[in-house]
mmCIF file of C-alpha atoms in Angstrom:
data_model
loop_
_atom_site.group_PDB
_atom_site.id
_atom_site.type_symbol
_atom_site.label_atom_id
_atom_site.label_comp_id
_atom_site.label_asym_id
_atom_site.label_seq_id
_atom_site.Cartn_x
_atom_site.Cartn_y
_atom_site.Cartn_z
ATOM 1 C CA MET M 1 -47.831 24.386 -68.593
ATOM 2 C CA ARG M 2 -48.272 21.234 -66.362
ATOM 3 C CA GLU M 3 -44.518 20.159 -67.627
ATOM 4 C CA THR M 4 -43.091 23.649 -66.146
ATOM 5 C CA HIS M 5 -44.895 23.380 -63.188
ATOM 6 C CA LEU M 6 -43.741 19.481 -62.242
ATOM 7 C CA CYS M 7 -39.995 20.751 -63.382
ATOM 8 C CA THR M 8 -40.158 24.005 -61.408
ATOM 9 C CA ALA M 9 -41.441 22.151 -58.182
ATOM 10 C CA LEU M 10 -38.732 19.054 -58.891
ATOM 11 C CA TRP M 11 -35.724 21.725 -59.001
ATOM 12 C CA ARG M 12 -37.356 23.301 -55.698
ATOM 13 C CA GLU M 13 -37.804 20.249 -53.795
ATOM 14 C CA ILE M 14 -34.186 19.348 -54.900
ATOM 15 C CA LEU M 15 -32.500 22.922 -54.127
ATOM 16 C CA PHE M 16 -34.514 22.273 -50.773
ATOM 17 C CA ILE M 17 -33.114 18.711 -50.059
ATOM 18 C CA ALA M 18 -29.454 20.180 -51.359
ATOM 19 C CA ALA M 19 -30.100 23.369 -48.836
ATOM 20 C CA CYS M 20 -31.058 21.218 -45.855
ATOM 21 C CA ALA M 21 -27.861 19.333 -46.616
ATOM 22 C CA ALA M 22 -25.575 22.263 -46.859
ATOM 23 C CA ALA M 23 -27.337 23.055 -43.039
ATOM 24 C CA ALA M 24 -26.490 19.900 -41.727
ATOM 25 C CA VAL M 25 -22.725 20.148 -42.854
ATOM 26 C CA LEU M 26 -22.382 23.080 -41.311
ATOM 27 C CA CYS M 27 -23.986 22.370 -38.462
ATOM 28 C CA VAL M 28 -21.387 19.167 -37.655
ATOM 29 C CA GLY M 29 -18.686 21.467 -39.448
ATOM 30 C CA LEU M 30 -19.136 23.988 -36.564
ATOM 31 C CA ALA M 31 -20.024 21.543 -33.469
ATOM 32 C CA PHE M 32 -16.558 19.887 -33.751
ATOM 33 C CA TRP M 33 -14.919 23.471 -34.626
ATOM 34 C CA PHE M 34 -16.533 24.683 -30.907
ATOM 35 C CA ALA M 35 -16.070 21.241 -29.284
ATOM 36 C CA VAL M 36 -13.413 21.347 -26.256
ATOM 37 C CA PRO M 37 -10.265 19.972 -27.368
ATOM 38 C CA GLN M 38 -9.738 16.570 -25.596
ATOM 39 C CA GLN M 39 -7.268 16.907 -22.266
ATOM 40 C CA PRO M 40 -4.411 14.503 -22.624
ATOM 41 C CA SER M 41 -5.078 11.589 -20.238
ATOM 42 C CA GLN M 42 -3.819 11.937 -17.206
ATOM 43 C CA LYS M 43 -3.225 8.630 -15.946
ATOM 44 C CA GLN M 44 -4.747 8.176 -12.161
ATOM 45 C CA LEU M 45 -3.364 6.076 -9.779
ATOM 46 C CA PRO M 46 -5.827 3.815 -7.539
ATOM 47 C CA PRO M 47 -5.970 4.892 -4.299
ATOM 48 C CA ASP M 48 -3.405 3.487 -1.933
ATOM 49 C CA SER M 49 -5.659 0.382 -0.641
ATOM 50 C CA THR M 50 -3.158 -0.597 2.001
ATOM 51 C CA PRO M 51 -4.166 -0.726 5.666
ATOM 52 C CA LEU M 52 -2.495 2.650 7.834
ATOM 53 C CA SER M 53 -1.057 -0.157 10.299
ATOM 54 C CA GLU M 54 1.537 -1.273 7.180
ATOM 55 C CA HIS M 55 2.551 2.231 7.208
ATOM 56 C CA TRP M 56 4.066 2.640 10.473
ATOM 57 C CA TYR M 57 5.348 0.935 13.726
ATOM 58 C CA VAL M 58 5.003 0.458 16.670
ATOM 59 C CA ASP M 59 7.889 0.609 18.919
ATOM 60 C CA LEU M 60 7.766 -1.628 22.164
ATOM 61 C CA ASN M 61 10.241 0.138 24.090
ATOM 62 C CA THR M 62 9.190 3.920 23.474
ATOM 63 C CA ALA M 63 5.288 3.269 23.224
ATOM 64 C CA ASP M 64 2.683 4.704 25.472
ATOM 65 C CA ALA M 65 -0.410 2.503 25.972
ATOM 66 C CA ALA M 66 -2.446 3.550 23.558
ATOM 67 C CA ALA M 67 0.158 3.377 20.858
ATOM 68 C CA LEU M 68 0.827 -0.586 21.907
ATOM 69 C CA CYS M 69 -3.488 -0.790 22.033
ATOM 70 C CA THR M 70 -3.917 -0.362 18.247
ATOM 71 C CA LEU M 71 -1.282 -3.615 18.138
ATOM 72 C CA PRO M 72 -3.775 -7.154 17.699
ATOM 73 C CA GLY M 73 -4.806 -8.703 20.566
ATOM 74 C CA VAL M 74 -3.683 -5.767 22.662
ATOM 75 C CA GLY M 75 -6.012 -4.460 24.717
ATOM 76 C CA PRO M 76 -5.332 -1.984 28.122
ATOM 77 C CA SER M 77 -4.532 -4.662 30.868
ATOM 78 C CA ARG M 78 -1.640 -6.289 28.107
ATOM 79 C CA ALA M 79 -0.316 -2.837 27.507
ATOM 80 C CA ARG M 80 0.412 -1.633 30.894
ATOM 81 C CA ALA M 81 1.538 -5.270 31.568
ATOM 82 C CA LEU M 82 4.335 -4.663 28.018
ATOM 83 C CA ILE M 83 5.254 -1.594 29.781
ATOM 84 C CA GLU M 84 5.757 -2.715 33.294
ATOM 85 C CA TYR M 85 7.651 -5.503 31.874
ATOM 86 C CA ARG M 86 10.013 -2.949 29.977
ATOM 87 C CA GLN M 87 10.520 -1.015 32.931
ATOM 88 C CA GLN M 88 11.260 -4.241 35.319
ATOM 89 C CA HIS M 89 13.462 -5.510 32.582
ATOM 90 C CA GLY M 90 14.777 -3.013 30.440
ATOM 91 C CA PRO M 91 13.988 -2.687 26.446
ATOM 92 C CA PHE M 92 13.312 -5.109 24.107
ATOM 93 C CA ALA M 93 16.190 -6.513 22.083
ATOM 94 C CA ARG M 94 13.725 -7.666 19.360
ATOM 95 C CA VAL M 95 9.882 -7.962 18.978
ATOM 96 C CA ALA M 96 9.795 -11.840 19.575
ATOM 97 C CA ASP M 97 11.368 -11.237 23.106
ATOM 98 C CA ALA M 98 7.887 -9.704 23.801
ATOM 99 C CA ALA M 99 6.423 -12.919 24.393
ATOM 100 C CA ALA M 100 8.448 -13.137 27.959
ATOM 101 C CA VAL M 101 5.458 -10.752 29.203
ATOM 102 C CA PRO M 102 2.860 -12.653 31.129
ATOM 103 C CA GLY M 103 -0.258 -12.790 29.689
ATOM 104 C CA LEU M 104 1.747 -12.471 26.325
ATOM 105 C CA THR M 105 2.289 -15.808 23.577
ATOM 106 C CA GLU M 106 4.634 -16.723 21.196
ATOM 107 C CA ASP M 107 1.769 -16.848 18.497
ATOM 108 C CA LEU M 108 0.297 -12.933 19.533
ATOM 109 C CA VAL M 109 3.974 -11.607 18.928
ATOM 110 C CA ALA M 110 4.301 -13.218 15.842
ATOM 111 C CA SER M 111 0.932 -11.322 14.518
ATOM 112 C CA TRP M 112 2.234 -8.139 15.441
ATOM 113 C CA GLU M 113 5.368 -8.662 11.820
ATOM 114 C CA GLY M 114 5.098 -5.685 10.176
ATOM 115 C CA GLN M 115 3.340 -3.853 12.799
ATOM 116 C CA ALA M 116 6.174 -4.015 15.630
ATOM 117 C CA THR M 117 9.534 -2.905 16.242
ATOM 118 C CA VAL M 118 12.332 -2.022 18.842
ATOM 119 C CA ASN M 119 14.905 -0.204 18.756
ATOM 120 C CA THR M 120 17.976 0.116 21.134
ATOM 121 C CA PRO M 121 18.945 3.534 22.216
ATOM 122 C CA ALA M 122 22.281 3.310 20.042
ATOM 123 C CA GLN M 123 19.503 3.179 16.825
ATOM 124 C CA THR M 124 17.394 6.033 18.042
ATOM 125 C CA MET M 125 20.034 8.860 18.612
ATOM 126 C CA PRO M 126 21.064 10.529 15.795
#
């Protein structure tokens, strides 16, 4: 009788382990079945880290004082001097000509490279 009892207990233990294993396999299978499918990865571009000043140019021949003040080293007084100079002497032929304005140096005007431009009247017409 004792052997029968041990045999029955062993059989029940094996059935319990098998049922637990089947439940674990079922849970893992259902987890994969109902899992959200992976979306195809979209290549994300890094944010544009170039300064805003490199995306547009200040036209020395048409810019107002506020626009001229965005150039390095140009404040309200230098902006007024640029405007007065172009009113008296006409439009600038090239950016380097702005060094002739009183209060501006060649080094200062050279620092505007990539930020300042001059358009002649022929270039601005369509």
